[in-house]
Short mmCIF file of C-alpha atoms in Angstrom, two decimals:
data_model
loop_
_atom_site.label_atom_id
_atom_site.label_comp_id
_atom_site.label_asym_id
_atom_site.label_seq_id
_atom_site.Cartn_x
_atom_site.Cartn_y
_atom_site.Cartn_z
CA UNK S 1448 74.14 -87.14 -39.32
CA UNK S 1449 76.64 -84.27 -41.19
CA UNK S 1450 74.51 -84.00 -43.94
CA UNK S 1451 70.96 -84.17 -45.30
CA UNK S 1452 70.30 -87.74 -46.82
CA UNK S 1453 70.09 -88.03 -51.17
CA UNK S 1454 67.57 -89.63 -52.55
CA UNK S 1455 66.53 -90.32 -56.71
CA UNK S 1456 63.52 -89.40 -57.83
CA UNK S 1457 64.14 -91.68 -60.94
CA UNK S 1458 63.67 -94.44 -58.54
CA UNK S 1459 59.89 -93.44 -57.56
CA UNK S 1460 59.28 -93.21 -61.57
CA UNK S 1461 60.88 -96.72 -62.32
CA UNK S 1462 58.40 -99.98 -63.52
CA UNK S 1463 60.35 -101.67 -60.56
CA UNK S 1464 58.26 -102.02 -57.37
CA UNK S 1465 61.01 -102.94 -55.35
CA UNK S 1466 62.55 -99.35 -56.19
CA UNK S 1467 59.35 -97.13 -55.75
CA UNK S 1468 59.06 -98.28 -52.46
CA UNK S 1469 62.89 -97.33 -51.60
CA UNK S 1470 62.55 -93.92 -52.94
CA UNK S 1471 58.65 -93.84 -50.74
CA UNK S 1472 60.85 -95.25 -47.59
CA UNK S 1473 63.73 -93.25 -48.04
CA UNK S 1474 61.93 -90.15 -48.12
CA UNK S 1475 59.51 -90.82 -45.78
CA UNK S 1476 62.16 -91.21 -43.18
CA UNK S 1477 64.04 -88.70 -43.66
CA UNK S 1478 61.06 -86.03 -43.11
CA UNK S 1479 60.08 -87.70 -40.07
CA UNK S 1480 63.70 -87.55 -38.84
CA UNK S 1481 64.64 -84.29 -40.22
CA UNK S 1482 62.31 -82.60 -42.90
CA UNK S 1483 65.23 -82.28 -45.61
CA UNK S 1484 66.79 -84.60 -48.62
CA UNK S 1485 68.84 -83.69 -51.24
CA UNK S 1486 67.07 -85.13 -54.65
CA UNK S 1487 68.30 -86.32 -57.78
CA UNK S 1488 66.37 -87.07 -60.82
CA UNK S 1489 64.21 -84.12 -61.11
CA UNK S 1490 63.19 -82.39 -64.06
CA UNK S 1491 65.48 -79.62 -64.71
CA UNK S 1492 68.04 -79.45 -67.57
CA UNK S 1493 71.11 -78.00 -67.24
CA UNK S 1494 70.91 -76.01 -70.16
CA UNK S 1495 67.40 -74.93 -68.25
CA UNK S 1496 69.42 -74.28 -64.73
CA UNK S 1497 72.18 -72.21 -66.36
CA UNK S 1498 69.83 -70.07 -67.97
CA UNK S 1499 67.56 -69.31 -65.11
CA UNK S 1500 70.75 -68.29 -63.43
CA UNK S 1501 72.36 -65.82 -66.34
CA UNK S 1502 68.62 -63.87 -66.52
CA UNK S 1503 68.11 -63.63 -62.37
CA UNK S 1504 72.20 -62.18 -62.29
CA UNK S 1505 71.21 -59.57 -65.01
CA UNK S 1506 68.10 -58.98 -63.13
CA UNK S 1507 69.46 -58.30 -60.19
CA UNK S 1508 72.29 -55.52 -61.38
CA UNK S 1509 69.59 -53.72 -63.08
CA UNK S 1510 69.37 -50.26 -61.48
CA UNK S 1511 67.46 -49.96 -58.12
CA UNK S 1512 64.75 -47.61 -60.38
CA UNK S 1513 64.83 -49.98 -62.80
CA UNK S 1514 63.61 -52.45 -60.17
CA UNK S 1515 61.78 -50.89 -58.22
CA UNK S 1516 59.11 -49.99 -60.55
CA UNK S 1517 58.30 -53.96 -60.54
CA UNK S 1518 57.40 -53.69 -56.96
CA UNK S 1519 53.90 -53.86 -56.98
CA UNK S 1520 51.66 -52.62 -54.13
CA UNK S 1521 49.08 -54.33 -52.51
CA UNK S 1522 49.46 -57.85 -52.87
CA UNK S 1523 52.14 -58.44 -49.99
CA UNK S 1524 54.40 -59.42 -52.42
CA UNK S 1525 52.98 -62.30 -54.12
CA UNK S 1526 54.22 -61.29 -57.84
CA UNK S 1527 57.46 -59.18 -59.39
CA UNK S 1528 60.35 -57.73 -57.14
CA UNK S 1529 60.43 -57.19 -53.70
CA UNK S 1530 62.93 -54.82 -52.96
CA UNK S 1531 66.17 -55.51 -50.04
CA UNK S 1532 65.11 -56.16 -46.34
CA UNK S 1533 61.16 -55.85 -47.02
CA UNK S 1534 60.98 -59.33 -45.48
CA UNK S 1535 61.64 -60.79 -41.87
CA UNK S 1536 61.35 -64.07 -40.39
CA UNK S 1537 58.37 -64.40 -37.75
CA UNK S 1538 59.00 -63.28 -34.89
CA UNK S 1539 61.70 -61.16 -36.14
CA UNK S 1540 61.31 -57.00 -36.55
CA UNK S 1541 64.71 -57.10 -38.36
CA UNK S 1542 64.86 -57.45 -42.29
CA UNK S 1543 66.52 -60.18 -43.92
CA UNK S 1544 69.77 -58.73 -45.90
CA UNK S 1545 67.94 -60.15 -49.65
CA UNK S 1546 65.93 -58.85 -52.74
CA UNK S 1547 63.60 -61.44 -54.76
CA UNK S 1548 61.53 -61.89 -57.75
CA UNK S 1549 58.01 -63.57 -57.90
CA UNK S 1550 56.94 -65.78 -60.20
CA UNK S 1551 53.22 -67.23 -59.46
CA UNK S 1552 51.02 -70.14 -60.68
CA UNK S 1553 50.38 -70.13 -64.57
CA UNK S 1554 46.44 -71.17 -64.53
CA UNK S 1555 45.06 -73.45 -66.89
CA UNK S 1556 40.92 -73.80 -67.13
CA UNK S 1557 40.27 -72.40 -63.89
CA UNK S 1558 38.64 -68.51 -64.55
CA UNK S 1559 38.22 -68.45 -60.73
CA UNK S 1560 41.87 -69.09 -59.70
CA UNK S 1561 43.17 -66.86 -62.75
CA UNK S 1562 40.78 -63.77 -61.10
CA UNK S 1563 42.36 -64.92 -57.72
CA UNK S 1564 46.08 -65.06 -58.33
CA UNK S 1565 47.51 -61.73 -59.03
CA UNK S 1566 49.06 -61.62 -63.09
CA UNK S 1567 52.33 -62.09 -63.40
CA UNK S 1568 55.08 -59.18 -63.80
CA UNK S 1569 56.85 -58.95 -67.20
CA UNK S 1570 60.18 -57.45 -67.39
CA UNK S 1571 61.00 -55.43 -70.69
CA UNK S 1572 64.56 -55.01 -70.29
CA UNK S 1573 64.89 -58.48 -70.34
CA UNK S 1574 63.47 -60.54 -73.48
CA UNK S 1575 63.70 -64.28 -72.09
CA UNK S 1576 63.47 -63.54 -68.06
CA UNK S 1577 60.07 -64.40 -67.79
CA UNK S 1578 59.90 -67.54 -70.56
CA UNK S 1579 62.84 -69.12 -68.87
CA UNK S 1580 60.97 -68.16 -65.13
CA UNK S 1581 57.91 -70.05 -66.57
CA UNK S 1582 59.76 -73.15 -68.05
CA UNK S 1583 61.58 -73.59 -64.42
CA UNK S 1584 58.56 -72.87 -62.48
CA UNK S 1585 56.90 -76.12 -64.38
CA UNK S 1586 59.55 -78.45 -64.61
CA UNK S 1587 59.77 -77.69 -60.46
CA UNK S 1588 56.22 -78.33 -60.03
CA UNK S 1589 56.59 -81.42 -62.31
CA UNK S 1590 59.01 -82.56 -59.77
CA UNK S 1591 57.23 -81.79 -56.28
CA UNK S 1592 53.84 -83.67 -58.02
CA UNK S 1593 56.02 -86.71 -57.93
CA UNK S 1594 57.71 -85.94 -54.24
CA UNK S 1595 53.93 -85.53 -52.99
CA UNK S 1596 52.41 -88.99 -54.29
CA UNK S 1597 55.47 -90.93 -52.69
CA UNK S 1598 54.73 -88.85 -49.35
CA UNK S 1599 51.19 -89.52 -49.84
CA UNK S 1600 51.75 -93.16 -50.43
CA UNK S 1601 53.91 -92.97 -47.06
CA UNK S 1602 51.34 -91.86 -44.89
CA UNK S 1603 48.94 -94.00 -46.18
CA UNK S 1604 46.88 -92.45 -48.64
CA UNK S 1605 46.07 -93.04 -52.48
CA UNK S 1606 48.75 -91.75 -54.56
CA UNK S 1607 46.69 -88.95 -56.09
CA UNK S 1608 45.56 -87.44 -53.05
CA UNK S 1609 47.54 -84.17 -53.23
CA UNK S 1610 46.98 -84.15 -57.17
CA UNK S 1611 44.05 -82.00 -57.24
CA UNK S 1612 44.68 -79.96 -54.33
CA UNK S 1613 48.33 -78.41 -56.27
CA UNK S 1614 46.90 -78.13 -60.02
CA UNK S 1615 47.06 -74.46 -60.21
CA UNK S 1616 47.75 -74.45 -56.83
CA UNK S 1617 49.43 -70.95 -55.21
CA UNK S 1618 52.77 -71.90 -55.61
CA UNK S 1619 55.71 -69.26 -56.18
CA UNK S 1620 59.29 -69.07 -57.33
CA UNK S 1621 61.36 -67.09 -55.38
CA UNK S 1622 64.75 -66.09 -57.27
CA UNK S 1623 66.48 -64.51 -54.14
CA UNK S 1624 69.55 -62.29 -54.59
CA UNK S 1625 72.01 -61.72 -51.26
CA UNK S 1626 74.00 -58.63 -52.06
CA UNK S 1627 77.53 -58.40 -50.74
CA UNK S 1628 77.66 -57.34 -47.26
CA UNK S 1629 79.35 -53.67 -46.97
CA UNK S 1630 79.36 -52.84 -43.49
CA UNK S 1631 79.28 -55.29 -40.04
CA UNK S 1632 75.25 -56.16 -40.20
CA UNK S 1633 73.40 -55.20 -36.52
CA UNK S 1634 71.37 -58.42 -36.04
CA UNK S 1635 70.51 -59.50 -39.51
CA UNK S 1636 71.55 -62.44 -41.81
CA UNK S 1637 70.98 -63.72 -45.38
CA UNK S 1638 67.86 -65.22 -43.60
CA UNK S 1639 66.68 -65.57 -40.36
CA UNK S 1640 65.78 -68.88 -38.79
CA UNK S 1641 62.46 -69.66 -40.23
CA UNK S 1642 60.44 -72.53 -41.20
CA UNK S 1643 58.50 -72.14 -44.62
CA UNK S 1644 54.37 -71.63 -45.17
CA UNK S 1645 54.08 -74.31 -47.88
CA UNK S 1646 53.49 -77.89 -48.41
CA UNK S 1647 56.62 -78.76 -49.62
CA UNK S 1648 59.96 -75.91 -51.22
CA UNK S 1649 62.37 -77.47 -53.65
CA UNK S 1650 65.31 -74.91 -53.76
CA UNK S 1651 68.19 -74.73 -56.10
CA UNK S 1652 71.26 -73.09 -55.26
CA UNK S 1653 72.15 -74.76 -52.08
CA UNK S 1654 76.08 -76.08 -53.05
CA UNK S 1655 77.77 -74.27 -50.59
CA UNK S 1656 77.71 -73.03 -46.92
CA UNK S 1657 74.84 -70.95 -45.81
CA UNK S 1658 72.14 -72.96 -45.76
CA UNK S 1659 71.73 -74.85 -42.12
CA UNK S 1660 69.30 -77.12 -41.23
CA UNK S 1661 68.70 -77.02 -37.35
CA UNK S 1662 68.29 -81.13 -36.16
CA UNK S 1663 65.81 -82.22 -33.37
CA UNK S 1664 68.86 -81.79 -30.82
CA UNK S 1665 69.28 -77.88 -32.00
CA UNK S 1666 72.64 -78.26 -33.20
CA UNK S 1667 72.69 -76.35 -36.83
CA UNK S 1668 73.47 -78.86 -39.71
CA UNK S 1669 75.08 -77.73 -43.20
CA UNK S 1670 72.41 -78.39 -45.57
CA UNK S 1671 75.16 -78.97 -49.02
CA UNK S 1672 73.55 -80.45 -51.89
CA UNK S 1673 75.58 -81.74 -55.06
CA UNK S 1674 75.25 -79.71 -58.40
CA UNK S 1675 72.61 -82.00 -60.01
CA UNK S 1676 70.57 -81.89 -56.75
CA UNK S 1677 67.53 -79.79 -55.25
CA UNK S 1678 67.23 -79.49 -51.91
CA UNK S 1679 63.79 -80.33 -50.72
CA UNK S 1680 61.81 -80.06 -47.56
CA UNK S 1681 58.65 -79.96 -45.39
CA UNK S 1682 56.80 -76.63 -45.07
CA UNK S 1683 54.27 -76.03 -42.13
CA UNK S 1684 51.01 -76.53 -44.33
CA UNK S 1685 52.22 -80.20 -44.77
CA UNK S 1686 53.49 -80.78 -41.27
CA UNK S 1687 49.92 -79.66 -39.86
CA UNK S 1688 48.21 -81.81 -42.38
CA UNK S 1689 50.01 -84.59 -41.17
CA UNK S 1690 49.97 -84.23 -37.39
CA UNK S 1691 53.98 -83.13 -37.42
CA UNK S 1692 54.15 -86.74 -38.35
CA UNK S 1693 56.40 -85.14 -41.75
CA UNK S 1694 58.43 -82.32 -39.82
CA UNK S 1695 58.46 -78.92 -40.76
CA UNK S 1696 62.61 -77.76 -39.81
CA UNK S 1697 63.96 -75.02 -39.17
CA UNK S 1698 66.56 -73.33 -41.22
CA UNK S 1699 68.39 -70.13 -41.76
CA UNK S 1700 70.48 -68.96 -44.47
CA UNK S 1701 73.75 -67.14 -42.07
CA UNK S 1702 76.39 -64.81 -43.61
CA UNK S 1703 79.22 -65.63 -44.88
CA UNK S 1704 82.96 -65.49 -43.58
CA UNK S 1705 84.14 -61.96 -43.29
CA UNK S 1706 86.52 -62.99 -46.62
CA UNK S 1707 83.55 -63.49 -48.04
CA UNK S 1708 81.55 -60.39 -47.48
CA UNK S 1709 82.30 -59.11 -50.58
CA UNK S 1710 80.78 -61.59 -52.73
CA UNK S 1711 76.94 -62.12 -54.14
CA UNK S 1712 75.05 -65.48 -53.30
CA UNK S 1713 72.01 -66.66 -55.78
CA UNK S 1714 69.28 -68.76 -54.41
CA UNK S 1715 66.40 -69.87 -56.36
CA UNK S 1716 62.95 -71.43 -53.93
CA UNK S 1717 60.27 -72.68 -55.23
CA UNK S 1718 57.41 -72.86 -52.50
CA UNK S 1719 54.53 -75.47 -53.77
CA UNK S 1720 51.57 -74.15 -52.21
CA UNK S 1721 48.11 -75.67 -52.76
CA UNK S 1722 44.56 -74.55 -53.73
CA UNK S 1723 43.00 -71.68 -50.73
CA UNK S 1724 40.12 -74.02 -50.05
CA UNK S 1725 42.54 -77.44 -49.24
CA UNK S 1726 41.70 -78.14 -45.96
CA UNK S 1727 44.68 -78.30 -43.55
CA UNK S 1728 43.13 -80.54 -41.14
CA UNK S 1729 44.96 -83.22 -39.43
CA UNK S 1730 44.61 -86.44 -41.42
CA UNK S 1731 42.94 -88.84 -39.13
CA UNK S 1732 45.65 -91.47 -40.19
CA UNK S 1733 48.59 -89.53 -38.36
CA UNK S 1734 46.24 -89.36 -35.05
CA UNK S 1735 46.42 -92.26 -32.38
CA UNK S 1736 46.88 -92.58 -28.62
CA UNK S 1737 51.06 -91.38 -28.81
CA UNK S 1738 50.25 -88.21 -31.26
CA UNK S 1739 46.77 -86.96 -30.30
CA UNK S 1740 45.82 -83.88 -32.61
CA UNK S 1741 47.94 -81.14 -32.43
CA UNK S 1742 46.09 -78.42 -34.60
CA UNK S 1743 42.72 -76.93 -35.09
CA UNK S 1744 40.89 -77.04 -38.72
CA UNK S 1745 41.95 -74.21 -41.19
CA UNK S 1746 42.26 -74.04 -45.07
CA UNK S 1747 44.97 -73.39 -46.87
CA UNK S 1748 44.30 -69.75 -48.10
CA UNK S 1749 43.59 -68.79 -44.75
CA UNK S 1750 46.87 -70.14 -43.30
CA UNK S 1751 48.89 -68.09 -46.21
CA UNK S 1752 47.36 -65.28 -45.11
CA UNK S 1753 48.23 -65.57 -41.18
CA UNK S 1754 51.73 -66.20 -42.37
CA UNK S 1755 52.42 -62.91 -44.85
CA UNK S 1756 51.01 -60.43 -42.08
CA UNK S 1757 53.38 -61.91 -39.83
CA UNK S 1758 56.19 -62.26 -42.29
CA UNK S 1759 55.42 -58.39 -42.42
CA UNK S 1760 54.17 -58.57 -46.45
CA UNK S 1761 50.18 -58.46 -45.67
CA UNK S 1762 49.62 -55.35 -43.32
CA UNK S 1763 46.69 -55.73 -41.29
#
């Protein structure tokens, strides 16, 4: 394999049977094998894409006071800017060389999951950062609904299952900004080898070198999606649900050539997380005799939270 396998998503949303089931096979395999595709068909417009990208640039060069005073304490980063090398990959004491904004779940008729989520952070300087955040952060979430009912389909469950478990679920979009590198780096990267919290992350950005993909035989695999593609894969809540029957890989995000250095990379996650109470519990239809169960019972919320203190975001 040199590179992650494509799928259409326009195939899963066709009348033809014959085609739903290719898209359901196609991507079913390819997270048991290795936890990535590259997707056409989504929902995002161009016109939608290039804006996103023109508002997170003139974000970004704001001045560092400017920024800063979106960094809000006390909710381990969940909304607004988080400033360069806050975060690190578990395991890792050594801050990833990146800033990023936060954009959270919009609620609709849910007064308990609106007092949950912290609000989100509107910037003043910039008069269509935030509507253009919110229009993305929906048309991606349109898009992973679909992705989850042909994975739950693939594992054997009704379509819907997933449906009420990510309506105003805690998902966030990450607009991530890698500064040019000044000076040789002492054991950090872009982003450390990691593999993500979530059920599943679709991620734009990804059409040149950086992002790798490690494969089962731990050789690292250029993850290089076309310009009309996301990038989409497995995060650990999903994996555990299903037994690591849908693999959770791991992936870094390395620096560039030394020619390179001097030059800014954009990358724009969005992590679709669930409801706190969805129980993570392996689903007894990815248990036999060859894959006994591989994870105790814990909920969603409770997994997030294990995850941001070590990620170094939640403090204990």
């Amino acid at each position: 394999m040199k590179n992650i396998p494509s799928v259409d998503l326009t195939d899963f949303l066709s009348d033809d049977p014959k085609r739903k089931q290719k898209f359901i096979d196609e991507i079913g395999k390819a997270y048991e094998d290795i936890g990535f595709v590259a997707l056409k068909g989504h929902f995002l417009s161009n016109t939608l894409v290039d804006n996103l990208y023109e508002e997170i640039k003139q974000f970004f060069t704001l001045p560092v006071e400017t920024k800063s005073k979106y960094e809000i304490e006390g909710i381990g980063g969940q909304r607004g800017y988080v400033s360069f090398g806050k975060e690190s990959a578990k395991g890792r004491k050594v801050g990833d060389l990146k800033e990023f904004w936060h954009f959270g779940q919009y609620v609709e008729d849910n007064d308990v999951l609106k007092a949950e989520y912290p609000d989100n952070v509107e910037v003043t300087e910039l008069s269509n950062f935030n509507a253009v955040g919110k229009e993305t952060f929906q048309m991606l979430e349109k898009t992973g609904v679909y992705v989850l009912r042909a994975l739950a389909l693939y594992v054997g469950l009704d379509e819907f299952y997933f449906d009420n478990f990510i309506k105003n679920g805690n998902s966030i979009l990450r607009p991530i900004h890698y500064p040019p590198i000044t000076s040789e780096p002492k054991n950090a990267v872009r982003a450390a080898a990691h593999g993500d919290i979530n059920l599943i992350t679709l991620l734009m950005g990804s059409h040149g070198k950086g992002l790798q993909v490690q494969r089962n035989d731990g050789e690292w695999l250029d993850a290089i999606a076309e310009p009309d593609e996301l990038v989409i894969n497995v995060g650990d809540m999903l994996s555990r649900h299903t037994n690591n029957k849908l693999k959770s890989t791991i992936h870094r995000v390395v620096n560039p050539p030394r020619e390179l250095w001097g030059t800014s990379r954009y990358s724009i996650p969005f992590f679709m997380h669930p409801i706190s109470e969805m129980p993570l519990d392996c689903l007894d239809n990815c248990i036999d005799e060859n894959n006994p169960k591989q994870y105790d019972d814990i909920t969603a919320g409770d997994f997030l939270n294990q995850r941001l203190v070590e990620l170094g975001l939640i403090k204990k």
